[in-house]
Every structure is written in structure tokens, then in C-alpha cells.
Coordinates of N, CA, C and O in Angstrom, one line a residue:
M1 N 1.0 -1.2 0.0 CA 0.0 -0.1 -0.2 C 1.0 1.1 0.2 O 1.8 1.2 0.5
S2 N 0.5 2.0 -0.8 CA 1.6 3.4 -0.7 C 0.0 4.5 -0.3 O -0.7 4.3 -0.7
S3 N 0.8 5.3 0.2 CA 0.0 6.6 0.7 C 0.2 7.9 -0.4 O 1.2 7.8 -0.7
R4 N -0.9 8.1 -0.6 CA -0.7 9.2 -1.7 C -1.0 10.5 -1.1 O -1.8 10.7 -0.2
R5 N 0.0 11.5 -1.2 CA -0.1 12.8 -0.5 C -0.6 14.0 -1.7 O -0.2 13.9 -2.8
A6 N -1.5 14.8 -1.1 CA -1.9 15.6 -1.9 C -0.8 16.8 -2.1 O 0.0 17.0 -1.2
P7 N -0.7 17.2 -3.2 CA 0.2 18.2 -3.7 C 0.2 19.6 -2.9 O -0.8 19.9 -2.5
G8 N 0.9 20.0 -2.5 CA 1.1 21.6 -1.5 C 0.5 22.4 -2.6 O 0.8 22.6 -3.7
P9 N 0.5 23.6 -1.8 CA -0.1 24.8 -2.7 C 1.4 25.3 -3.6 O 2.6 25.6 -2.8
S10 N 0.9 25.9 -4.6 CA 2.1 26.1 -5.5 C 2.1 27.6 -5.1 O 1.4 28.7 -4.9
A11 N 3.4 28.4 -5.8 CA 3.2 29.9 -6.0 C 2.3 30.7 -6.4 O 1.9 31.6 -6.3
A12 N 1.9 29.8 -7.6 CA 0.8 30.7 -8.3 C -0.6 30.6 -7.4 O -1.4 31.4 -7.5
D13 N -0.8 29.8 -6.7 CA -1.8 29.6 -5.8 C -1.8 30.8 -4.8 O -3.0 31.4 -4.2
H14 N -0.4 31.5 -4.5 CA -0.6 32.3 -3.6 C -0.1 33.9 -4.2 O 0.2 34.6 -3.5
A15 N -0.4 34.1 -5.5 CA 0.0 35.2 -5.8 C -0.8 35.9 -5.7 O -0.5 37.6 -5.7
D16 N -2.1 36.1 -5.5 CA -3.2 37.0 -5.0 C -3.0 37.5 -3.4 O -3.6 38.4 -3.0
E17 N -2.3 36.6 -2.7 CA -1.8 37.0 -1.3 C -0.9 38.0 -1.1 O -0.2 37.9 -2.1
P18 N -1.2 38.9 -0.2 CA -0.1 40.2 -0.1 C 1.1 39.4 0.7 O 1.0 38.3 1.2
V19 N 2.6 39.5 0.1 CA 3.7 39.1 0.9 C 4.3 40.2 1.8 O 4.3 41.6 1.3
V20 N 4.3 39.8 3.3 CA 4.8 40.6 4.0 C 6.3 40.4 4.4 O 6.6 39.4 4.6
I21 N 7.2 41.4 4.0 CA 8.5 41.3 4.4 C 8.9 42.4 5.4 O 8.8 43.5 5.4
R22 N 9.5 41.4 6.6 CA 9.9 42.4 7.9 C 10.9 41.9 8.5 O 11.3 41.1 8.0
M23 N 11.7 42.8 9.3 CA 12.7 42.4 9.8 C 12.5 41.2 10.8 O 11.4 40.9 11.3
S24 N 13.5 40.5 11.0 CA 13.3 39.4 12.0 C 13.3 39.8 13.7 O 13.8 40.5 13.9
P25 N 12.3 38.8 14.2 CA 12.1 39.3 15.7 C 13.2 39.0 16.7 O 13.2 39.5 17.5
M26 N 14.2 38.4 16.0 CA 15.2 38.3 17.1 C 15.9 39.5 17.0 O 16.9 39.5 17.8
A27 N 15.7 40.5 16.1 CA 16.4 41.9 16.2 C 16.0 42.3 17.9 O 16.7 43.3 18.1
H28 N 15.2 42.1 18.1 CA 14.7 42.7 19.7 C 15.9 42.2 20.7 O 16.0 42.7 21.6
F29 N 16.3 41.2 20.3 CA 17.6 41.0 21.2 C 18.7 42.0 21.4 O 19.3 42.3 22.0
A30 N 19.0 42.4 20.1 CA 19.6 43.6 19.7 C 19.5 44.9 20.7 O 19.9 45.6 21.4
S31 N 18.2 45.0 20.9 CA 17.5 46.1 21.8 C 17.4 45.9 23.1 O 17.9 46.9 23.7
G32 N 17.4 44.7 23.6 CA 17.4 44.2 25.0 C 19.1 44.5 25.5 O 19.4 45.0 26.5
F33 N 19.9 44.0 24.2 CA 21.4 43.9 24.9 C 21.7 45.7 24.8 O 22.4 45.8 25.6
L34 N 21.3 46.4 24.2 CA 21.6 47.9 24.1 C 21.0 48.6 25.4 O 21.7 49.4 25.8
A35 N 19.7 47.9 25.8 CA 19.4 48.4 26.8 C 20.0 48.0 28.3 O 20.1 48.8 29.2
L36 N 20.5 46.8 28.3 CA 21.6 46.6 29.1 C 22.9 47.3 29.2 O 23.2 47.6 30.4
C37 N 23.1 47.6 28.2 CA 24.6 48.4 28.3 C 24.1 49.8 28.8 O 25.2 50.5 29.4
L38 N 23.1 50.4 28.3 CA 22.6 51.8 28.5 C 22.2 51.7 30.1 O 22.3 52.9 30.8
L39 N 21.9 50.8 30.8 CA 21.7 50.8 32.1 C 22.9 51.2 33.1 O 22.8 51.6 34.1
V40 N 24.2 50.8 32.6 CA 25.3 51.7 33.0 C 25.3 52.8 33.0 O 26.0 53.2 34.3
L41 N 24.6 53.5 32.2 CA 25.0 54.9 32.4 C 24.1 55.8 33.3 O 24.0 56.9 34.0
V42 N 22.9 55.1 33.9 CA 22.1 55.4 34.9 C 22.6 55.9 36.0 O 22.3 57.1 36.4
P43 N 23.4 55.2 36.9 CA 24.2 55.6 37.7 C 25.2 56.6 37.8 O 25.5 57.3 38.5
L44 N 25.9 56.5 36.5 CA 27.0 57.7 36.1 C 26.1 58.8 36.1 O 26.8 60.0 36.5
F45 N 25.6 59.1 35.2 CA 24.4 60.1 35.0 C 22.9 60.1 35.2 O 22.0 59.5 34.4
P46 N 22.6 60.5 36.3 CA 21.1 60.0 37.1 C 20.2 60.7 36.1 O 19.1 60.3 35.8
T47 N 20.4 62.2 35.6 CA 19.4 62.4 34.9 C 19.3 62.5 33.4 O 18.1 62.0 33.0
W48 N 20.5 62.2 32.8 CA 20.5 61.7 31.5 C 20.8 60.4 31.0 O 20.0 60.0 30.2
G49 N 21.2 59.7 32.2 CA 21.1 58.1 31.7 C 19.7 57.5 31.4 O 19.7 56.5 30.7
A50 N 18.7 57.9 32.4 CA 17.5 57.4 32.1 C 16.9 57.8 30.7 O 15.9 57.1 30.0
V51 N 17.1 59.0 30.3 CA 16.4 59.5 29.0 C 17.3 58.4 27.9 O 16.3 58.4 26.9
F52 N 18.7 58.3 27.9 CA 19.2 57.3 27.1 C 18.4 55.9 26.9 O 18.6 55.3 25.9
L53 N 17.6 55.6 27.7 CA 16.8 54.4 28.0 C 15.7 54.5 26.8 O 15.0 53.3 26.9
V54 N 15.4 55.5 26.1 CA 14.4 55.7 25.2 C 14.7 54.9 24.2 O 14.2 54.5 22.9
L55 N 16.3 54.8 23.8 CA 16.7 54.2 22.2 C 16.1 53.0 22.3 O 15.7 52.5 20.9
P56 N 16.5 52.1 23.2 CA 16.0 50.5 22.7 C 14.6 50.7 22.6 O 14.0 49.9 21.9
V57 N 13.9 51.6 23.1 CA 12.5 51.4 23.0 C 12.1 51.6 21.5 O 11.4 51.1 20.7
L58 N 12.8 52.8 21.2 CA 12.5 53.2 19.7 C 12.8 52.3 18.6 O 12.4 51.7 17.8
A59 N 14.5 51.4 19.2 CA 14.6 50.7 18.1 C 13.6 49.3 17.9 O 13.3 48.8 17.3
S60 N 13.0 48.9 19.0 CA 11.9 47.9 19.2 C 10.8 48.5 18.4 O 10.2 47.5 17.7
V61 N 10.5 49.5 18.7 CA 9.1 49.9 17.9 C 9.4 50.1 16.3 O 9.0 49.9 15.6
A62 N 10.8 50.3 16.0 CA 11.3 50.3 14.6 C 11.1 48.8 14.0 O 10.8 48.4 12.9
I63 N 11.7 47.6 14.8 CA 11.4 46.6 14.5 C 10.4 46.1 13.8 O 9.9 45.2 13.3
V64 N 9.1 46.4 14.8 CA 7.9 46.3 14.6 C 7.4 47.0 13.4 O 6.6 46.2 12.6
R65 N 7.7 48.0 13.4 CA 7.0 49.0 12.4 C 7.4 48.8 11.0 O 6.6 48.6 9.9
L66 N 8.8 48.6 10.5 CA 9.4 48.7 9.2 C 9.0 47.3 8.8 O 9.5 46.1 9.2
R67 N 8.3 47.6 7.4 CA 8.0 46.4 6.7 C 7.8 46.8 5.5 O 7.6 47.8 5.0
T68 N 8.0 45.9 4.4 CA 7.4 46.7 3.1 C 6.3 45.1 2.5 O 6.2 43.8 3.1
V69 N 5.2 45.7 2.2 CA 4.1 44.7 2.0 C 3.7 45.1 0.5 O 3.3 45.9 -0.3
A70 N 3.7 43.8 -0.3 CA 3.5 43.6 -1.8 C 2.4 42.6 -2.2 O 2.2 41.6 -1.6
D71 N 1.9 43.3 -3.0 CA 0.6 42.4 -3.9 C 0.9 42.4 -5.5 O 1.6 43.0 -5.9
R72 N -0.3 41.8 -6.1 CA 0.0 42.0 -7.4 C -0.1 43.2 -7.8 O 0.6 43.3 -9.2
D73 N -0.8 44.2 -7.4 CA -1.1 45.4 -8.0 C 0.1 46.8 -7.3 O 0.5 47.6 -8.0
T74 N 0.4 46.4 -6.3 CA 1.1 47.3 -5.2 C 2.2 47.2 -4.6 O 1.9 45.8 -4.2
V75 N 3.0 48.1 -4.2 CA 3.6 48.0 -3.0 C 3.9 48.9 -2.0 O 3.7 49.7 -2.1
T76 N 3.9 48.3 -0.6 CA 3.7 49.4 0.3 C 5.1 49.4 1.0 O 5.3 48.2 1.8
A77 N 5.7 50.6 1.4 CA 6.6 50.8 2.2 C 6.2 51.4 3.5 O 5.8 52.6 3.3
R78 N 6.8 50.6 4.7 CA 6.3 51.6 5.9 C 7.1 51.5 6.6 O 8.3 50.7 7.3
T79 N 7.3 53.0 6.9 CA 8.5 53.3 7.7 C 8.2 53.8 9.0 O 7.1 53.5 9.3
L80 N 9.2 54.3 9.8 CA 8.9 54.5 11.4 C 7.7 55.7 11.3 O 6.8 55.4 12.4
L81 N 7.6 56.5 10.4 CA 6.7 57.7 10.7 C 5.6 57.5 9.8 O 4.6 58.2 10.1
R82 N 5.9 56.8 8.7 CA 4.8 57.1 7.4 C 4.6 56.0 6.9 O 5.8 55.1 6.7
S83 N 3.7 55.4 5.9 CA 3.6 54.5 5.0 C 3.2 55.1 3.4 O 2.6 56.0 3.4
R84 N 4.1 54.6 2.3 CA 3.7 54.8 1.3 C 3.3 54.0 0.1 O 4.1 52.7 0.1
T85 N 2.3 53.9 -0.8 CA 1.9 52.5 -1.7 C 2.1 53.3 -2.9 O 1.7 54.6 -3.3
V86 N 2.7 52.6 -3.7 CA 3.0 52.8 -5.2 C 2.3 51.7 -6.0 O 2.6 50.4 -5.5
A87 N 2.0 52.1 -7.0 CA 1.7 50.8 -8.1 C 3.0 50.2 -8.8 O 3.9 51.1 -9.1
W88 N 2.8 48.9 -9.0 CA 4.1 48.2 -9.7 C 4.4 49.1 -11.0 O 5.6 49.1 -11.3
Q89 N 3.3 49.7 -11.8 CA 3.4 50.3 -13.0 C 4.5 51.5 -12.8 O 5.0 52.1 -13.5
D90 N 4.5 52.0 -11.5 CA 5.2 53.4 -11.3 C 6.7 53.0 -11.1 O 7.6 53.8 -10.7
V91 N 6.9 51.8 -10.7 CA 8.3 51.2 -10.3 C 9.1 51.0 -11.9 O 8.6 50.0 -12.3
D92 N 10.2 51.7 -12.1 CA 11.1 51.5 -13.0 C 12.1 50.4 -12.6 O 12.4 49.9 -13.7
G93 N 12.5 50.3 -11.5 CA 13.4 49.1 -11.4 C 13.7 49.0 -10.0 O 13.3 50.1 -8.9
L94 N 14.6 48.1 -9.4 CA 15.0 48.1 -8.1 C 16.5 48.0 -8.1 O 17.2 47.7 -8.9
R95 N 17.1 48.7 -6.9 CA 18.3 48.9 -6.8 C 18.8 48.3 -5.2 O 18.3 48.4 -4.4
F96 N 19.9 47.5 -5.3 CA 20.2 47.2 -4.2 C 22.0 47.3 -3.9 O 22.7 47.4 -5.0
D97 N 22.2 47.9 -2.7 CA 23.5 48.1 -2.4 C 24.1 47.3 -1.6 O 23.6 46.3 -1.2
R98 N 25.0 47.3 -1.3 CA 26.0 46.0 -0.4 C 25.4 46.1 0.9 O 25.1 44.8 0.9
S99 N 25.0 46.8 1.6 CA 24.7 46.5 2.9 C 23.3 47.1 3.4 O 23.3 47.6 4.6
T100 N 22.7 47.5 2.4 CA 21.3 48.4 2.8 C 19.8 47.8 2.3 O 20.5 46.7 1.4
W101 N 19.2 48.2 2.5 CA 17.8 47.4 2.2 C 17.4 48.2 0.5 O 18.2 49.0 0.2
G102 N 16.8 47.3 -0.1 CA 16.4 47.6 -1.7 C 15.6 49.1 -1.6 O 15.0 49.3 -0.6
H103 N 15.7 49.6 -3.0 CA 15.2 50.7 -3.0 C 14.5 50.8 -4.5 O 15.0 50.1 -5.4
A104 N 13.4 51.0 -4.5 CA 12.4 51.1 -5.9 C 12.7 52.4 -6.6 O 12.6 53.6 -6.1
H105 N 13.5 52.4 -8.0 CA 13.6 53.6 -8.7 C 12.1 53.8 -9.0 O 11.7 52.8 -10.1
L106 N 11.3 55.0 -9.2 CA 10.1 55.2 -9.2 C 10.2 56.1 -10.8 O 11.3 56.6 -11.2
R107 N 8.9 56.1 -11.9 CA 9.2 56.6 -12.9 C 9.2 58.2 -12.9 O 10.0 58.9 -13.9
D108 N 9.0 59.0 -11.8 CA 9.1 60.1 -11.6 C 10.3 60.6 -11.5 O 10.7 61.8 -11.1
G109 N 11.3 59.6 -11.1 CA 13.1 60.0 -10.8 C 13.1 59.8 -9.5 O 14.1 59.8 -9.0
S110 N 12.0 59.9 -8.2 CA 12.4 59.6 -7.1 C 12.7 58.1 -6.5 O 12.6 57.5 -7.6
E111 N 12.9 58.0 -5.3 CA 13.4 56.4 -4.8 C 12.5 56.0 -3.6 O 12.3 56.9 -2.7
L112 N 12.1 54.9 -3.5 CA 11.1 54.4 -2.5 C 12.0 53.4 -1.6 O 12.3 52.4 -2.3
L113 N 12.5 53.6 -0.4 CA 13.0 52.8 0.2 C 12.4 51.6 0.7 O 11.0 51.7 1.1
L114 N 12.7 50.5 0.5 CA 11.8 49.2 0.8 C 12.2 48.4 2.0 O 13.5 47.6 1.7
P115 N 11.9 48.7 3.1 CA 12.2 48.4 4.6 C 12.2 46.5 4.4 O 11.4 46.0 3.8
A116 N 13.6 46.0 4.8 CA 13.6 44.5 5.2 C 13.7 44.0 3.8 O 14.0 42.6 3.7
V117 N 13.5 44.4 2.4 CA 13.8 43.9 1.2 C 15.2 43.8 0.9 O 16.1 44.6 0.8
T118 N 15.8 42.6 0.9 CA 17.0 42.3 0.3 C 17.0 41.6 -0.8 O 15.9 41.1 -1.3
F119 N 18.2 41.2 -1.4 CA 18.4 40.2 -2.8 C 17.9 38.9 -2.2 O 17.3 38.4 -3.4
A120 N 18.0 38.4 -1.0 CA 17.3 37.2 -0.8 C 15.9 37.2 -0.8 O 15.6 36.0 -0.8
T121 N 15.0 38.4 -0.6 CA 14.0 38.1 -0.5 C 13.1 38.4 -1.9 O 11.8 38.6 -2.1
L122 N 14.0 38.5 -2.9 CA 13.4 38.8 -3.8 C 12.2 37.8 -4.7 O 11.2 38.0 -5.5
P123 N 12.5 36.4 -4.7 CA 11.6 35.5 -5.3 C 10.4 35.6 -4.7 O 9.2 35.4 -5.3
A124 N 10.2 35.9 -3.1 CA 9.3 36.4 -2.3 C 8.3 37.6 -3.2 O 7.1 37.7 -3.3
L125 N 9.0 38.5 -3.6 CA 8.8 39.9 -3.9 C 8.1 39.8 -5.9 O 7.0 40.1 -5.9
A126 N 8.9 38.8 -6.1 CA 8.6 38.3 -7.7 C 7.2 37.7 -7.5 O 6.2 37.6 -8.4
V127 N 7.0 36.8 -6.8 CA 5.7 35.8 -6.7 C 4.7 36.9 -6.3 O 3.4 36.9 -6.8
A128 N 4.6 37.7 -5.5 CA 3.8 38.5 -4.8 C 3.4 39.6 -6.4 O 2.2 40.1 -6.4
S129 N 4.5 40.0 -6.9 CA 4.1 41.0 -8.0 C 3.4 40.5 -9.0 O 3.2 41.2 -10.2
G130 N 3.5 39.2 -9.0 CA 2.8 38.5 -10.2 C 3.6 38.5 -11.5 O 3.4 38.5 -12.5
G131 N 5.0 38.4 -11.3 CA 6.3 38.7 -12.3 C 6.4 39.7 -12.5 O 7.3 39.8 -13.6
Q132 N 5.8 40.6 -12.3 CA 6.2 42.1 -12.5 C 7.8 42.6 -12.2 O 8.5 43.5 -12.5
V133 N 8.2 42.1 -11.0 CA 9.5 41.7 -10.6 C 10.1 40.5 -10.8 O 9.5 39.6 -10.6
P134 N 11.3 40.6 -11.8 CA 11.8 39.5 -12.5 C 12.2 38.4 -11.1 O 13.0 39.1 -10.0
N135 N 12.5 37.2 -11.0 CA 13.1 36.4 -10.1 C 14.8 35.9 -10.5 O 14.7 35.5 -11.4
P136 N 15.5 36.6 -9.8 CA 17.0 36.2 -10.2 C 17.6 35.1 -9.9 O 18.5 34.8 -10.9
Y137 N 16.7 34.2 -9.4 CA 17.1 32.7 -8.9 C 16.6 31.9 -9.9 O 17.0 30.9 -10.0
A138 N 15.6 32.4 -10.8 CA 14.9 31.4 -11.8 C 15.7 31.1 -13.1 O 16.6 31.9 -13.6

């Protein structure tokens, strides 16, 4: 007897679902470590040392908030203070630098930072865009 398994969902089945690309939750450990390091400053500088403890909180807020959401029609870049949505037709191309997140070059000449998008996440972006972003690994 052989058991037959139903095939799993393919990439085409998920093309209509938005893809959310965000920072790893493991980055919160860095915020915690920063908080521990800054706790040393509190006894040394009682008035200003406590103010520095806002930095790890801001870092954790950024880790939660920064993300890129892409679907077949649009891409939304969510930064710390705002969100911006553009249609894929307005994107002229993508640019990647060595150690930064991707940038979408728009037809009007401006650029849009795509938080958490790296060259390694391009296959997920290609599926979400319905092929408007080419998959470099294909």
C-alpha cells in the first residue's frame, strides 16, 4: 500500500495574497542588549542616563513597524513615521547596495526605500508582484 499525498500549494496559488517582508523578531535581542548596556549610564549620569533608555524602546518600535507589503498591484513601504503605497506600473526598477535594503526607482525619478527587502527576498517579491519583478534565481 502506498499513501498518496495531496500536492502542496504552489506559488501560483499564493500570487493574489500580499507578501509581508519584515525584520526578524530576533532583532529585539539587540534592543535588549542595548538596554542592558545603557543601564550602566543611569548610575553615572542620573538625569540623562534614564533618557538614553528611550533608544532601545525606539529600536524595538522600529523593528515592529518597518516592513514592505507587496501584492499583485501595489507595493507599500512602511517606515517609522509613515507609509507610502505605489503601483507596480510606477516602479521603473529595483536597486540594491551592498549593505542596505532595496530601493524602488520610480518613473518620476524619485526612490522609495523598501524596508527589510534584500536580494534574498526577491523571489517572494516576484511571486507577490505576479511576475512584474523578475526572480533573479529562476
